[in-house]
Amino acid sequence: MNSPCFLLTATLCLVTCAPVKAQPQAMTFETAWERVKSSSDQLAAAQAAVDGKRLQAQALQGLGGPVVSLSAAAYAYNANLDVNLDPVNQRLTQISQQLPIPLQNLPIPLPVPQFPASYTFNRHDTGTTKSISAVWPIYAGGASDAVRGFVAAQGSEARADADKTGHELATLLVQRYFGAQLAGKVAALRQAALDDIREHDAATAKMLSAGVISRVERLQAQAAYEEARRNALKAQDEAELASIALARTVKSETIVKPETPLFVLTEAIEPLPHFLEQALLRHPGLARVNAKKSQAEQLHQGQEALRKPQLFAFGQRELKTGHANWIGGLGVRWTLFDAVDRNALAAASNKQIEQAERSEAQARSDIGLLVEKNWRSVEQTRQQFLATAAGVALSREMLRLRTAALREGTGTALELIDAEVNQAKVETERAQVAYDYVVALARLLESCGLSEEFGRYIARADMKVMSP
C-alpha cells in the first residue's frame, strides 16, 4: 500500500510513546478535531504566546502617564573634619609683630596666643526622611505610542503563528485520521481476499488428489495463498500502526476507530479564484509578514521620537508636619548630540520596512502558487477517482464471471484467485486515490487559511468509500 506519510508518523509514535489500550473507541472526524484543539500541546503553547502578548499590551496601555513614587530612608552618620591651624598661628605671629608695640616688648610681656597645630571636628546623628514624588511626561515625541504599537504588532505575529499551528495540526489530523481509515480498509480487503484464496487453495488440494488438476496448478495456488497471507499480515500491521498514530494525535488512551469514511466530491469544488482570494485574506503567513512590517514601522517611529524634545512635569514633597520642603515645576529635555548615529538608525529601520514589504510581495506570489498547486491536485485526484469506477466495475464483473465459470467447470481456480487478487488491488487503489483526494483538499484549505471548513466538505461529499 502506497501510504508512507501516515505509516512514518505512526512508527515514530510507537517508538516515542507508551502503548495504548487495545479497546477501540469510535470517533468521528469532528470529534477528533475537537479533541486535538482541546489537548494539543502545540496549540496550547501558541495560545500562551498570544495571551502573553495580549497581557503585555494591556499592561502598557498607561505607558506615558504619571509616575508617583514614595520614598523613605533611615540614616545614621558620623563625620570627622581635620583642620590644620598652622597658618592661623603664623598669621597671629605676623599680626603681633605689626602692632605698634609688639606683645613681647610690653612691660609685662604677653605671649602670642597659639592654637594647636590641628583640630578635629566631629559630628554624628541619626534621623529619618520621607517624601513623595511624581513625574508626568507631557510630551515624549510619540515614543509611548510607538512602544504600544510595537507590542500590539508582536501580538499580531503571535496570533498568526498560532493560526498557522492550528492549520498544520488540522492537516496532520486529516492525514492520520483518514490514513487510519485507509489502512483499515486495505487490511479488510486483504483479509477478505485471503479468506477466499484459502478456500480455493484447499479446493485445489482436493482437486490434485482427485487428479483433476496438475501439480503445477496446485503449486501456483499455494504460492498465491502465501502471497495473500503475507499481504494480509502486512496490511494488518500497517492498520494497527496507523490506529496508534491517530490515538496519539487525539491523546486517546484507547485505539481510535474512525467513523467518518473516506470521501470524494464528484463535482468540482469552488473555482481557483475563490481560493486565491481567501488565501490573500486569511493566510497566516501574510498576517505574520504584515505584523513584521508593523513592528518595523513602530520601531522607526520610536527612533524618530528620540530626536524630538521631551516635556515633563515633576514634583516632590517631604512627608512631615510643619514646614515641609517641596519642589515642583516643568522640565524640558532635548538631546542635541550623542554618540549614536540617529540618521543611520533611521535608515536601518527604513530598510527593515522595505524588507517587510518585499517579503509580503514574495509571500503573496508563493502563496498564490501554492494554492494553485493544491487546487490542481484536488482536481486531479478527483478525476483519478472518477476514472477508477470503470476498473472497479470490471474487476467485480470478472470476479463474478470467474466464480460462475469455476462453478460450471469452465474455469480454473487459478483464474478465480487472480480475479480476487485483482479486485482487492483495484479496490485498494480506489481507496488510495480517495485518501489522496482528502489530503489534497486539507492542504488546499490549509494554504488558504480555511482548515476549519474541512467539515463542511465532509458534509457535501456525495461519494464515500466505506470499509467492507
Coordinates of C-alpha atoms in Angstrom, one line a residue:
M1 CA 0.0 0.0 0.0
N2 CA 1.4 3.4 -1.0
S3 CA 0.8 5.4 2.1
P4 CA 4.2 6.4 3.5
C5 CA 3.2 9.6 5.3
F6 CA 0.9 8.2 8.0
L7 CA 3.0 5.0 8.3
L8 CA 6.1 7.0 9.1
T9 CA 4.4 9.2 11.7
A10 CA 2.8 6.1 13.2
T11 CA 6.2 4.4 13.5
L12 CA 7.6 7.5 15.2
C13 CA 4.7 7.5 17.6
L14 CA 5.3 3.8 18.5
V15 CA 9.0 4.5 19.2
T16 CA 8.4 7.5 21.5
C17 CA 5.2 6.7 23.2
A18 CA 3.9 4.1 25.6
P19 CA 1.4 1.5 24.1
V20 CA -2.3 2.3 24.1
K21 CA -5.0 0.0 25.2
A22 CA -6.5 -2.3 22.6
Q23 CA -10.2 -1.5 23.3
P24 CA -11.3 0.5 20.2
Q25 CA -13.1 3.8 20.6
A26 CA -15.3 5.0 17.7
M27 CA -14.8 8.7 16.8
T28 CA -15.9 11.0 14.0
F29 CA -13.6 13.4 12.4
E30 CA -15.3 16.4 14.0
T31 CA -14.9 14.8 17.5
A32 CA -11.3 14.0 16.8
W33 CA -10.6 17.6 15.7
E34 CA -12.3 19.0 18.9
R35 CA -10.1 16.6 20.9
V36 CA -7.0 17.9 19.2
K37 CA -7.9 21.5 19.7
S38 CA -8.5 21.0 23.4
S39 CA -5.5 18.8 24.2
S40 CA -2.7 19.7 21.7
D41 CA 0.4 21.0 23.5
Q42 CA 1.4 22.8 20.3
L43 CA -1.8 24.8 20.2
A44 CA -1.6 25.4 24.0
A45 CA 1.9 26.8 23.6
A46 CA 1.0 29.0 20.7
Q47 CA -2.1 30.3 22.6
A48 CA 0.1 31.0 25.6
A49 CA 2.3 33.2 23.4
V50 CA -0.8 35.1 22.2
D51 CA -2.1 35.5 25.7
G52 CA 1.3 36.7 26.9
K53 CA 1.4 39.4 24.2
R54 CA -2.2 40.4 24.9
L55 CA -1.4 40.9 28.6
Q56 CA 1.8 42.8 27.8
A57 CA -0.2 45.1 25.6
Q58 CA -2.8 45.5 28.3
A59 CA 0.0 46.4 30.8
L60 CA 1.4 49.1 28.5
Q61 CA -1.9 50.9 27.9
G62 CA -1.0 53.5 30.6
L63 CA 2.5 54.0 29.3
G64 CA 3.4 57.7 29.2
G65 CA 1.1 58.6 32.2
P66 CA 2.2 59.9 35.5
V67 CA 4.5 58.0 37.8
V68 CA 4.1 58.6 41.6
S69 CA 6.6 57.1 44.0
L70 CA 7.0 57.1 47.7
S71 CA 10.5 57.0 49.3
A72 CA 11.7 56.8 52.8
A73 CA 15.1 56.3 54.5
A74 CA 16.5 55.9 57.9
Y75 CA 20.1 57.1 58.3
A76 CA 22.9 57.5 60.8
Y77 CA 26.2 59.4 60.2
N78 CA 29.5 60.2 61.9
A79 CA 31.5 63.0 60.3
N80 CA 35.1 64.0 61.2
L81 CA 36.8 67.1 59.9
D82 CA 40.5 67.7 60.4
V83 CA 41.5 71.4 60.4
N84 CA 45.2 72.5 60.1
L85 CA 45.8 75.5 62.3
D86 CA 49.4 76.2 61.5
P87 CA 48.5 79.0 59.0
V88 CA 46.4 80.6 61.7
N89 CA 49.3 80.5 64.2
Q90 CA 51.6 82.0 61.7
R91 CA 49.2 84.8 60.9
L92 CA 48.7 85.6 64.6
T93 CA 52.5 85.9 64.9
Q94 CA 52.6 88.3 62.0
I95 CA 49.8 90.4 63.4
S96 CA 51.6 90.6 66.8
Q97 CA 54.8 91.9 65.1
Q98 CA 52.9 94.5 63.2
L99 CA 51.5 96.1 66.4
P100 CA 53.0 99.5 67.5
I101 CA 54.4 97.7 70.4
P102 CA 54.9 94.0 70.0
L103 CA 53.4 92.0 72.7
Q104 CA 56.8 90.7 73.7
N105 CA 58.0 94.3 74.3
L106 CA 55.3 95.2 76.8
P107 CA 56.4 95.9 80.4
I108 CA 54.7 92.7 81.1
P109 CA 55.5 90.6 78.0
L110 CA 52.5 88.7 76.7
P111 CA 52.9 85.6 74.7
V112 CA 51.4 85.4 71.3
P113 CA 48.3 83.2 71.6
Q114 CA 48.8 79.9 69.7
F115 CA 46.3 77.3 68.6
P116 CA 47.0 73.6 68.4
A117 CA 48.7 72.6 65.2
S118 CA 45.5 70.8 64.1
Y119 CA 42.0 70.2 65.4
T120 CA 39.4 67.6 64.6
F121 CA 35.7 68.4 64.5
N122 CA 33.2 65.5 65.0
R123 CA 29.5 65.4 64.2
H124 CA 27.2 62.4 64.5
D125 CA 23.5 62.0 64.4
T126 CA 20.6 59.7 63.3
G127 CA 17.3 60.5 61.6
T128 CA 14.7 59.6 59.0
T129 CA 13.3 61.2 55.9
K130 CA 10.1 60.5 53.9
S131 CA 9.0 62.1 50.6
I132 CA 6.5 61.6 47.8
S133 CA 7.5 62.5 44.2
A134 CA 5.7 62.5 40.8
V135 CA 6.8 62.7 37.2
W136 CA 4.4 63.2 34.4
P137 CA 5.6 63.0 30.8
I138 CA 3.6 65.6 28.9
Y139 CA 5.2 65.1 25.5
A140 CA 7.6 62.4 24.5
G141 CA 7.6 62.8 20.7
G142 CA 5.3 59.7 20.3
A143 CA 7.6 57.2 21.9
S144 CA 4.9 55.8 24.1
D145 CA 2.6 55.2 21.1
A146 CA 5.4 53.6 19.3
V147 CA 6.1 51.1 22.1
R148 CA 2.4 50.2 22.4
G149 CA 2.1 49.8 18.6
F150 CA 5.2 47.6 18.6
V151 CA 3.8 45.3 21.3
A152 CA 0.5 45.1 19.5
A153 CA 2.3 44.1 16.3
Q154 CA 4.1 41.4 18.2
G155 CA 0.7 40.2 19.4
S156 CA -0.5 40.0 15.8
E157 CA 2.6 38.0 14.9
A158 CA 1.9 35.6 17.8
R159 CA -1.7 35.2 16.6
A160 CA -0.6 34.5 13.1
D161 CA 1.8 31.8 14.4
A162 CA -1.0 30.3 16.4
D163 CA -3.3 30.2 13.4
K164 CA -0.5 28.6 11.4
T165 CA 0.0 25.9 14.0
G166 CA -3.8 25.2 14.0
H167 CA -3.9 24.8 10.3
E168 CA -0.9 22.5 10.3
L169 CA -2.4 20.3 13.0
A170 CA -5.7 20.1 11.1
T171 CA -3.9 18.8 8.0
L172 CA -1.9 16.4 10.2
L173 CA -5.1 15.1 11.7
V174 CA -6.6 14.6 8.3
Q175 CA -3.5 12.6 7.3
R176 CA -3.6 10.4 10.4
Y177 CA -7.4 10.0 10.7
F178 CA -8.1 9.1 7.1
G179 CA -4.7 7.3 6.9
A180 CA -6.1 5.0 9.7
Q181 CA -9.3 4.7 7.7
L182 CA -7.4 3.8 4.6
A183 CA -5.2 1.3 6.4
G184 CA -8.2 -0.3 8.0
K185 CA -10.0 -0.7 4.6
V186 CA -6.9 -2.1 2.9
A187 CA -6.5 -4.6 5.8
A188 CA -10.1 -5.7 5.5
L189 CA -9.7 -6.1 1.7
R190 CA -6.6 -8.1 2.1
Q191 CA -8.1 -10.3 4.8
A192 CA -11.2 -10.9 2.7
A193 CA -9.1 -11.9 -0.3
L194 CA -7.0 -14.2 1.9
D195 CA -10.1 -15.9 3.2
D196 CA -11.4 -16.6 -0.3
I197 CA -8.0 -17.7 -1.6
R198 CA -7.6 -20.0 1.5
E199 CA -10.8 -21.8 0.4
H200 CA -9.6 -22.1 -3.2
D201 CA -6.3 -23.4 -2.0
A202 CA -8.0 -26.1 0.0
A203 CA -10.1 -26.9 -3.1
T204 CA -7.1 -27.3 -5.3
A205 CA -5.6 -29.7 -2.8
K206 CA -8.7 -31.9 -3.2
M207 CA -8.7 -31.5 -6.9
L208 CA -5.0 -32.6 -7.1
S209 CA -5.8 -35.7 -5.1
A210 CA -8.7 -36.4 -7.5
G211 CA -6.3 -36.0 -10.4
V212 CA -8.4 -33.1 -11.9
I213 CA -5.5 -30.5 -11.9
S214 CA -1.8 -30.8 -12.4
R215 CA 0.8 -30.3 -9.6
V216 CA 1.9 -27.1 -11.2
E217 CA -1.6 -25.6 -10.8
R218 CA -1.6 -26.8 -7.2
L219 CA 1.8 -25.1 -6.5
Q220 CA 0.5 -21.9 -8.2
A221 CA -2.5 -21.9 -5.9
Q222 CA -0.2 -22.4 -2.8
A223 CA 2.1 -19.6 -4.0
A224 CA -0.9 -17.3 -4.4
Y225 CA -2.2 -18.2 -0.9
E226 CA 1.2 -17.5 0.7
E227 CA 1.4 -14.1 -1.1
A228 CA -2.1 -13.2 0.0
R229 CA -1.2 -14.2 3.6
R230 CA 1.9 -12.0 3.6
N231 CA -0.1 -9.1 2.2
A232 CA -2.8 -9.5 4.8
L233 CA -0.4 -9.6 7.6
K234 CA 1.4 -6.6 6.3
A235 CA -1.8 -4.6 5.8
Q236 CA -3.0 -5.6 9.3
D237 CA 0.3 -4.4 10.9
E238 CA 0.1 -1.1 9.0
A239 CA -3.5 -0.6 10.1
E240 CA -2.5 -1.1 13.8
L241 CA 0.3 1.4 13.4
A242 CA -2.0 4.0 11.8
S243 CA -4.6 3.5 14.5
I244 CA -2.0 4.0 17.2
A245 CA -0.7 7.2 15.5
L246 CA -4.3 8.5 15.4
A247 CA -4.8 7.7 19.1
R248 CA -1.6 9.6 19.9
T249 CA -2.7 12.6 17.9
V250 CA -6.1 12.9 19.7
K251 CA -4.5 11.9 23.1
S252 CA -6.6 8.9 23.5
E253 CA -5.7 6.0 25.8
T254 CA -7.5 3.6 23.6
I255 CA -7.3 2.7 20.0
V256 CA -9.4 5.0 17.9
K257 CA -11.8 3.6 15.3
P258 CA -12.5 6.3 12.7
E259 CA -16.2 6.6 11.8
T260 CA -16.0 9.2 9.1
P261 CA -15.3 7.4 5.8
L262 CA -13.0 8.4 3.0
F263 CA -14.9 10.7 0.7
V264 CA -14.8 12.5 -2.6
L265 CA -16.8 15.3 -4.1
T266 CA -17.6 14.1 -7.6
E267 CA -18.4 17.7 -8.6
A268 CA -15.6 20.2 -8.8
I269 CA -15.1 22.4 -5.7
E270 CA -15.1 26.2 -5.9
P271 CA -13.0 27.7 -8.7
L272 CA -9.4 28.7 -8.2
P273 CA -10.1 32.5 -7.9
H274 CA -12.2 31.8 -4.8
F275 CA -9.4 30.1 -3.0
L276 CA -6.8 32.7 -4.2
E277 CA -8.9 35.5 -2.8
Q278 CA -9.4 33.7 0.5
A279 CA -5.7 32.9 0.8
L280 CA -4.8 36.6 0.4
L281 CA -7.2 37.5 3.1
R282 CA -6.7 34.7 5.6
H283 CA -3.3 33.0 5.2
P284 CA -1.4 33.3 8.5
G285 CA 1.9 33.8 6.6
L286 CA 0.7 37.1 5.2
A287 CA -0.6 38.1 8.6
R288 CA 2.8 37.4 10.0
V289 CA 4.6 39.4 7.3
N290 CA 2.2 42.3 7.9
A291 CA 2.9 42.1 11.7
K292 CA 6.7 42.2 11.0
K293 CA 6.1 45.3 8.8
S294 CA 4.1 47.0 11.5
Q295 CA 6.9 46.2 14.0
A296 CA 9.5 47.8 11.7
E297 CA 7.2 50.9 11.3
Q298 CA 6.7 51.3 15.0
L299 CA 10.4 50.9 15.7
H300 CA 11.1 53.6 13.2
Q301 CA 8.6 55.9 14.8
G302 CA 10.2 55.2 18.2
Q303 CA 13.6 56.1 16.9
E304 CA 12.3 59.3 15.4
A305 CA 10.7 60.2 18.8
L306 CA 14.1 60.3 20.4
R307 CA 15.0 63.2 18.1
K308 CA 12.3 65.3 19.5
P309 CA 12.2 67.4 22.7
Q310 CA 10.6 65.9 25.8
L311 CA 8.4 67.9 28.1
F312 CA 7.5 66.7 31.6
A313 CA 6.1 67.9 34.9
F314 CA 7.7 66.9 38.2
G315 CA 7.2 67.5 41.9
Q316 CA 8.4 66.3 45.3
R317 CA 7.4 67.0 48.9
E318 CA 8.6 65.8 52.2
L319 CA 6.1 63.9 54.3
K320 CA 6.2 65.6 57.6
T321 CA 4.2 68.1 59.6
G322 CA 5.1 71.7 59.9
H323 CA 7.3 73.3 57.3
A324 CA 7.9 70.6 54.8
N325 CA 10.3 71.1 51.9
W326 CA 8.8 70.7 48.4
I327 CA 9.6 71.4 44.8
G328 CA 7.6 71.3 41.6
G329 CA 7.9 72.5 38.0
L330 CA 8.2 71.7 34.3
G331 CA 11.2 70.3 32.6
V332 CA 12.4 70.1 29.0
R333 CA 14.9 67.6 27.7
W334 CA 16.3 67.7 24.2
T335 CA 19.3 65.6 23.2
L336 CA 21.3 67.7 20.8
F337 CA 24.1 65.3 20.3
D338 CA 25.0 61.8 21.5
A339 CA 27.4 59.0 20.3
V340 CA 24.6 57.2 18.4
D341 CA 24.2 58.0 14.7
R342 CA 20.4 58.6 14.6
N343 CA 20.4 59.0 10.9
A344 CA 22.0 55.6 10.4
L345 CA 19.4 54.1 12.8
A346 CA 16.6 55.7 10.9
A347 CA 18.0 54.4 7.6
A348 CA 18.3 50.9 9.1
S349 CA 14.6 50.9 10.3
N350 CA 13.5 52.1 6.8
K351 CA 15.4 49.2 5.4
Q352 CA 13.5 46.8 7.7
I353 CA 10.2 48.3 6.5
E354 CA 11.4 47.8 2.9
Q355 CA 12.4 44.2 3.7
A356 CA 8.9 43.5 5.1
E357 CA 7.3 45.0 2.0
R358 CA 9.4 42.9 -0.3
S359 CA 8.7 39.8 1.9
E360 CA 5.0 40.5 1.6
A361 CA 5.2 40.7 -2.2
Q362 CA 7.1 37.4 -2.3
A363 CA 4.8 35.7 0.2
R364 CA 1.8 36.7 -2.0
S365 CA 3.4 35.2 -5.0
D366 CA 4.4 32.0 -3.2
I367 CA 1.1 31.5 -1.5
G368 CA -0.7 32.1 -4.8
L369 CA 1.4 29.4 -6.5
L370 CA 0.9 27.0 -3.5
V371 CA -2.9 27.5 -3.6
E372 CA -3.0 26.8 -7.4
K373 CA -0.8 23.7 -7.0
N374 CA -3.0 22.3 -4.2
W375 CA -6.2 23.2 -6.1
R376 CA -5.0 21.4 -9.2
S377 CA -4.0 18.4 -7.0
V378 CA -7.6 18.2 -5.7
E379 CA -9.0 18.4 -9.2
Q380 CA -6.5 15.8 -10.5
T381 CA -7.2 13.3 -7.7
R382 CA -11.0 13.9 -8.2
Q383 CA -10.7 12.9 -11.8
Q384 CA -8.5 10.0 -11.0
F385 CA -11.1 8.7 -8.5
L386 CA -13.8 9.0 -11.1
A387 CA -11.7 7.1 -13.6
T388 CA -11.3 4.2 -11.2
A389 CA -15.0 3.5 -11.4
A390 CA -14.6 1.6 -14.6
G391 CA -11.8 -0.5 -13.3
V392 CA -13.8 -1.4 -10.1
A393 CA -16.8 -2.4 -12.1
L394 CA -14.7 -4.5 -14.4
S395 CA -12.9 -6.3 -11.5
R396 CA -16.2 -7.1 -9.9
E397 CA -17.7 -8.4 -13.1
M398 CA -14.6 -10.5 -13.8
L399 CA -14.8 -12.0 -10.3
R400 CA -18.5 -12.8 -10.9
L401 CA -17.7 -14.5 -14.2
R402 CA -14.7 -16.4 -12.8
T403 CA -16.8 -17.6 -9.9
A404 CA -19.6 -18.8 -12.2
A405 CA -17.1 -20.4 -14.6
L406 CA -15.5 -22.4 -11.8
R407 CA -18.8 -23.5 -10.5
E408 CA -19.8 -24.6 -14.0
G409 CA -16.5 -26.3 -14.7
T410 CA -15.4 -24.0 -17.5
G411 CA -12.9 -22.1 -15.5
T412 CA -10.0 -22.8 -13.1
A413 CA -9.3 -22.0 -9.5
L414 CA -6.2 -20.0 -10.5
E415 CA -8.3 -17.8 -12.7
L416 CA -10.6 -17.1 -9.8
I417 CA -7.7 -16.4 -7.5
D418 CA -6.3 -13.9 -10.0
A419 CA -9.7 -12.2 -10.2
E420 CA -10.0 -12.0 -6.4
V421 CA -6.4 -10.6 -6.1
N422 CA -7.1 -8.1 -8.9
Q423 CA -10.3 -7.0 -7.2
A424 CA -8.5 -6.4 -3.9
K425 CA -5.8 -4.5 -5.8
V426 CA -8.3 -2.3 -7.7
E427 CA -10.4 -1.5 -4.5
T428 CA -7.1 -0.7 -2.7
E429 CA -6.1 1.7 -5.5
R430 CA -9.5 3.3 -5.4
A431 CA -9.3 3.9 -1.6
Q432 CA -5.8 5.2 -2.0
V433 CA -6.9 7.8 -4.6
A434 CA -9.8 8.8 -2.2
Y435 CA -7.2 9.3 0.6
D436 CA -5.0 11.3 -1.8
Y437 CA -8.0 13.5 -2.6
V438 CA -8.8 14.1 1.1
V439 CA -5.2 15.0 1.9
A440 CA -5.0 17.3 -1.1
L441 CA -8.2 19.0 0.0
A442 CA -6.8 19.5 3.5
R443 CA -3.6 21.0 2.1
L444 CA -5.6 23.3 -0.1
L445 CA -7.7 24.6 2.8
E446 CA -4.5 25.0 4.9
S447 CA -2.9 27.1 2.2
C448 CA -6.0 29.3 2.2
G449 CA -6.4 29.6 6.0
L450 CA -9.7 27.7 5.7
S451 CA -8.8 24.5 7.6
E452 CA -11.9 24.9 9.9
E453 CA -14.1 24.5 6.8
F454 CA -13.0 20.9 6.2
G455 CA -16.1 19.6 8.0
R456 CA -18.2 21.4 5.5
Y457 CA -16.7 19.5 2.7
I458 CA -17.3 16.2 4.5
A459 CA -21.0 17.1 4.7
R460 CA -21.0 18.0 1.0
A461 CA -19.4 14.7 -0.1
D462 CA -21.5 12.6 -2.4
M463 CA -19.1 9.7 -2.8
K464 CA -17.9 7.8 0.3
V465 CA -15.5 4.9 0.3
M466 CA -17.0 2.7 3.0
S467 CA -15.0 0.0 4.7
P468 CA -16.1 -3.5 3.7

